[in-house]
mmCIF file of C-alpha atoms and ligand atoms in Angstrom:
data_model
loop_
_atom_site.group_PDB
_atom_site.id
_atom_site.type_symbol
_atom_site.label_atom_id
_atom_site.label_comp_id
_atom_site.label_asym_id
_atom_site.label_seq_id
_atom_site.Cartn_x
_atom_site.Cartn_y
_atom_site.Cartn_z
ATOM 1 C CA UNK A 1 -95.768 31.100 -27.001
ATOM 2 C CA UNK A 2 -97.997 34.053 -27.662
ATOM 3 C CA UNK A 3 -100.457 32.039 -29.755
ATOM 4 C CA UNK A 4 -103.575 32.124 -27.590
ATOM 5 C CA UNK A 5 -106.051 30.410 -29.872
ATOM 6 C CA UNK A 6 -107.361 26.963 -29.084
ATOM 7 C CA UNK A 7 -105.774 24.255 -31.185
ATOM 8 C CA UNK A 8 -108.310 21.790 -32.501
ATOM 9 C CA UNK A 9 -108.292 18.038 -33.092
ATOM 10 C CA UNK A 10 -105.935 16.744 -35.706
ATOM 11 C CA UNK A 11 -104.122 20.053 -36.066
ATOM 12 C CA UNK A 12 -103.415 20.005 -32.336
ATOM 13 C CA UNK A 13 -102.119 16.448 -32.449
ATOM 14 C CA UNK A 14 -99.727 17.217 -35.261
ATOM 15 C CA UNK A 15 -98.610 20.293 -33.335
ATOM 16 C CA UNK A 16 -97.888 18.074 -30.303
ATOM 17 C CA UNK A 17 -95.877 15.785 -32.523
ATOM 18 C CA UNK A 18 -93.826 18.610 -33.990
ATOM 19 C CA UNK A 19 -93.212 20.120 -30.533
ATOM 20 C CA UNK A 20 -91.875 16.743 -29.393
ATOM 21 C CA UNK A 21 -89.724 16.477 -32.513
ATOM 22 C CA UNK A 22 -88.265 19.950 -32.082
ATOM 23 C CA UNK A 23 -87.202 19.642 -28.472
ATOM 24 C CA UNK A 24 -84.230 17.795 -27.026
ATOM 25 C CA UNK A 25 -85.746 17.466 -23.550
ATOM 26 C CA UNK A 26 -88.999 15.832 -22.386
ATOM 27 C CA UNK A 27 -92.179 17.933 -22.387
ATOM 28 C CA UNK A 28 -94.655 17.609 -19.554
ATOM 29 C CA UNK A 29 -98.399 17.383 -20.116
ATOM 30 C CA UNK A 30 -98.723 20.750 -18.384
ATOM 31 C CA UNK A 31 -96.188 22.414 -20.675
ATOM 32 C CA UNK A 32 -97.914 21.043 -23.774
ATOM 33 C CA UNK A 33 -101.313 22.130 -22.439
ATOM 34 C CA UNK A 34 -99.976 25.684 -21.926
ATOM 35 C CA UNK A 35 -98.535 25.871 -25.427
ATOM 36 C CA UNK A 36 -101.789 24.671 -26.994
ATOM 37 C CA UNK A 37 -104.158 26.516 -24.697
ATOM 38 C CA UNK A 38 -106.054 23.351 -23.763
ATOM 39 C CA UNK A 39 -106.408 21.323 -20.563
ATOM 40 C CA UNK A 40 -103.854 18.718 -19.492
ATOM 41 C CA UNK A 41 -106.538 16.079 -19.900
ATOM 42 C CA UNK A 42 -106.890 16.920 -23.589
ATOM 43 C CA UNK A 43 -103.139 16.501 -23.990
ATOM 44 C CA UNK A 44 -103.240 13.099 -22.271
ATOM 45 C CA UNK A 45 -106.004 11.978 -24.646
ATOM 46 C CA UNK A 46 -104.080 13.258 -27.664
ATOM 47 C CA UNK A 47 -100.973 11.382 -26.574
ATOM 48 C CA UNK A 48 -103.061 8.184 -26.270
ATOM 49 C CA UNK A 49 -104.428 8.716 -29.776
ATOM 50 C CA UNK A 50 -100.963 9.297 -31.181
ATOM 51 C CA UNK A 51 -99.638 6.192 -29.443
ATOM 52 C CA UNK A 52 -102.548 4.188 -30.819
ATOM 53 C CA UNK A 53 -101.133 5.045 -34.264
ATOM 54 C CA UNK A 54 -97.825 3.492 -33.278
ATOM 55 C CA UNK A 55 -96.110 6.823 -32.891
ATOM 56 C CA UNK A 56 -93.358 6.010 -30.384
ATOM 57 C CA UNK A 57 -94.091 8.455 -27.559
ATOM 58 C CA UNK A 58 -92.895 7.443 -24.116
ATOM 59 C CA UNK A 59 -94.010 8.968 -20.822
ATOM 60 C CA UNK A 60 -90.967 9.438 -18.569
ATOM 61 C CA UNK A 61 -90.805 10.956 -15.121
ATOM 62 C CA UNK A 62 -89.622 14.141 -16.894
ATOM 63 C CA UNK A 63 -92.463 14.260 -19.382
ATOM 64 C CA UNK A 64 -93.175 12.959 -22.862
ATOM 65 C CA UNK A 65 -90.418 12.033 -25.281
ATOM 66 C CA UNK A 66 -90.453 10.866 -28.836
ATOM 67 C CA UNK A 67 -88.361 7.746 -29.261
ATOM 68 C CA UNK A 68 -86.874 7.764 -32.705
ATOM 69 C CA UNK A 69 -87.615 4.678 -34.699
ATOM 70 C CA UNK A 70 -84.271 4.451 -36.473
ATOM 71 C CA UNK A 71 -82.778 2.363 -33.665
ATOM 72 C CA UNK A 72 -85.398 -0.344 -33.963
ATOM 73 C CA UNK A 73 -84.421 -1.136 -37.503
ATOM 74 C CA UNK A 74 -80.662 -1.684 -37.232
ATOM 75 C CA UNK A 75 -79.956 -5.165 -38.577
ATOM 76 C CA UNK A 76 -77.142 -6.418 -36.324
ATOM 77 C CA UNK A 77 -77.635 -7.092 -32.649
ATOM 78 C CA UNK A 78 -75.434 -8.472 -29.884
ATOM 79 C CA UNK A 79 -75.796 -9.062 -26.140
ATOM 80 C CA UNK A 80 -72.577 -7.883 -24.516
ATOM 81 C CA UNK A 81 -71.385 -8.545 -20.938
ATOM 82 C CA UNK A 82 -69.891 -5.482 -19.239
ATOM 83 C CA UNK A 83 -68.567 -4.484 -15.865
ATOM 84 C CA UNK A 84 -68.173 -0.939 -14.652
ATOM 85 C CA UNK A 85 -69.080 1.330 -11.762
ATOM 86 C CA UNK A 86 -72.150 3.604 -12.089
ATOM 87 C CA UNK A 87 -69.725 6.555 -12.462
ATOM 88 C CA UNK A 88 -68.470 5.145 -15.759
ATOM 89 C CA UNK A 89 -71.915 4.775 -17.353
ATOM 90 C CA UNK A 90 -71.572 8.011 -19.330
ATOM 91 C CA UNK A 91 -68.101 7.080 -20.584
ATOM 92 C CA UNK A 92 -69.332 3.646 -21.674
ATOM 93 C CA UNK A 93 -72.403 4.991 -23.479
ATOM 94 C CA UNK A 94 -70.388 7.721 -25.235
ATOM 95 C CA UNK A 95 -67.880 5.153 -26.390
ATOM 96 C CA UNK A 96 -70.662 2.993 -27.822
ATOM 97 C CA UNK A 97 -72.676 5.712 -29.585
ATOM 98 C CA UNK A 98 -69.460 7.210 -30.985
ATOM 99 C CA UNK A 99 -68.949 3.869 -32.738
ATOM 100 C CA UNK A 100 -72.370 4.114 -34.364
ATOM 101 C CA UNK A 101 -73.981 1.788 -31.850
ATOM 102 C CA UNK A 102 -77.555 1.956 -30.622
ATOM 103 C CA UNK A 103 -77.699 0.849 -26.966
ATOM 104 C CA UNK A 104 -81.111 -0.756 -26.523
ATOM 105 C CA UNK A 105 -81.183 -1.851 -22.907
ATOM 106 C CA UNK A 106 -79.361 -3.023 -19.809
ATOM 107 C CA UNK A 107 -79.962 -6.435 -18.238
ATOM 108 C CA UNK A 108 -78.716 -7.984 -15.040
ATOM 109 C CA UNK A 109 -78.898 -11.546 -13.809
ATOM 110 C CA UNK A 110 -79.448 -11.397 -10.099
ATOM 111 C CA UNK A 111 -79.361 -14.501 -7.874
ATOM 112 C CA UNK A 112 -82.385 -13.317 -5.900
ATOM 113 C CA UNK A 113 -84.319 -10.953 -8.170
ATOM 114 C CA UNK A 114 -83.685 -12.928 -11.367
ATOM 115 C CA UNK A 115 -83.338 -11.246 -14.753
ATOM 116 C CA UNK A 116 -84.067 -7.543 -14.706
ATOM 117 C CA UNK A 117 -84.054 -5.518 -17.897
ATOM 118 C CA UNK A 118 -84.453 -1.786 -18.396
ATOM 119 C CA UNK A 119 -84.653 0.141 -21.699
ATOM 120 C CA UNK A 120 -81.909 2.644 -22.593
ATOM 121 C CA UNK A 121 -82.497 3.402 -26.299
ATOM 122 C CA UNK A 122 -79.671 5.838 -27.020
ATOM 123 C CA UNK A 123 -77.768 6.275 -30.270
ATOM 124 C CA UNK A 124 -76.087 9.675 -29.876
ATOM 125 C CA UNK A 125 -74.625 11.879 -27.146
ATOM 126 C CA UNK A 126 -77.751 13.993 -26.857
ATOM 127 C CA UNK A 127 -79.828 10.920 -26.064
ATOM 128 C CA UNK A 128 -77.167 9.721 -23.622
ATOM 129 C CA UNK A 129 -77.472 13.029 -21.798
ATOM 130 C CA UNK A 130 -81.266 12.690 -21.625
ATOM 131 C CA UNK A 131 -80.986 9.111 -20.419
ATOM 132 C CA UNK A 132 -78.522 10.033 -17.655
ATOM 133 C CA UNK A 133 -80.776 12.853 -16.483
ATOM 134 C CA UNK A 134 -83.660 10.394 -16.359
ATOM 135 C CA UNK A 135 -81.831 7.743 -14.305
ATOM 136 C CA UNK A 136 -80.504 10.401 -11.950
ATOM 137 C CA UNK A 137 -84.090 11.404 -11.222
ATOM 138 C CA UNK A 138 -85.355 7.861 -10.737
ATOM 139 C CA UNK A 139 -82.268 6.404 -9.041
ATOM 140 C CA UNK A 140 -82.211 3.600 -11.613
ATOM 141 C CA UNK A 141 -78.424 3.199 -11.480
ATOM 142 C CA UNK A 142 -79.030 0.868 -8.516
ATOM 143 C CA UNK A 143 -79.252 -1.952 -11.096
ATOM 144 C CA UNK A 144 -75.455 -1.961 -11.416
ATOM 145 C CA UNK A 145 -74.902 -1.957 -7.684
ATOM 146 C CA UNK A 146 -76.970 -5.123 -7.257
ATOM 147 C CA UNK A 147 -74.468 -7.191 -9.215
ATOM 148 C CA UNK A 148 -71.184 -5.405 -8.421
ATOM 149 C CA UNK A 149 -71.247 -3.657 -11.774
ATOM 150 C CA UNK A 150 -71.788 -6.763 -13.918
ATOM 151 C CA UNK A 151 -74.491 -6.335 -16.541
ATOM 152 C CA UNK A 152 -75.384 -6.932 -20.171
ATOM 153 C CA UNK A 153 -76.235 -4.472 -22.923
ATOM 154 C CA UNK A 154 -78.184 -5.268 -26.069
ATOM 155 C CA UNK A 155 -76.335 -3.395 -28.797
ATOM 156 C CA UNK A 156 -77.521 -2.761 -32.345
ATOM 157 C CA UNK A 157 -75.507 -1.597 -35.329
ATOM 158 C CA UNK A 158 -75.540 -1.175 -39.089
ATOM 159 C CA UNK A 159 -72.785 -3.749 -39.521
ATOM 160 C CA UNK A 160 -70.871 -6.502 -37.739
ATOM 161 C CA UNK A 161 -67.730 -4.371 -38.160
ATOM 162 C CA UNK A 162 -69.283 -1.561 -36.105
ATOM 163 C CA UNK A 163 -70.057 -4.065 -33.347
ATOM 164 C CA UNK A 164 -66.547 -5.552 -33.466
ATOM 165 C CA UNK A 165 -64.947 -2.111 -33.269
ATOM 166 C CA UNK A 166 -67.170 -1.040 -30.394
ATOM 167 C CA UNK A 167 -66.373 -4.226 -28.458
ATOM 168 C CA UNK A 168 -62.655 -3.712 -29.037
ATOM 169 C CA UNK A 169 -62.993 -0.187 -27.648
ATOM 170 C CA UNK A 170 -64.927 -1.472 -24.613
ATOM 171 C CA UNK A 171 -62.217 -4.044 -24.066
ATOM 172 C CA UNK A 172 -59.517 -1.408 -24.232
ATOM 173 C CA UNK A 173 -61.400 0.717 -21.698
ATOM 174 C CA UNK A 174 -61.550 -2.280 -19.349
ATOM 175 C CA UNK A 175 -65.342 -2.366 -19.470
ATOM 176 C CA UNK A 176 -65.913 -5.503 -21.528
ATOM 177 C CA UNK A 177 -66.295 -8.550 -19.319
ATOM 178 C CA UNK A 178 -64.169 -11.444 -20.528
ATOM 179 C CA UNK A 179 -66.042 -14.698 -20.745
ATOM 180 C CA UNK A 180 -63.568 -17.379 -19.750
HETATM 181 ZN ZN1 ZN B 1 -73.023 -0.461 -18.981
#
């Protein structure tokens, strides 16, 4: 960025929004501040203002990301029991998003810690990649190890058929947990 002028108010906030839309990886407050020639504090305030308008910006350990809203509006939802090792997480998520599925979260039922849920929010391979980078940084894959790989995913789709096909594929991959 060679643009050295100070970005002001509303113009700056829409610039932040478009920078977040353009990038595939999270942007830190510092990186945004550099691009806009303002302090990090100004960026933090702008992000708060944008969030106050229900713009879905999430602060991750890697920086700010824009969570696309499309996934929140898919009409069909199912809670699916799965079992796999942490090493197969990528394979499982690819299989799901390739079937047009939005993976909303992961839940475990632990005898001691109770129900623990963590957002995933991925609907394509690019988002899967970002998610995996994020959990690698935070060590969040421990969730699976607590319950010997048994967990639940909330899945969303455009149709029941998409969900049925995705579940069949999970079953074939030996990931779907049979409820007997
Ligand atoms: Zn899983």
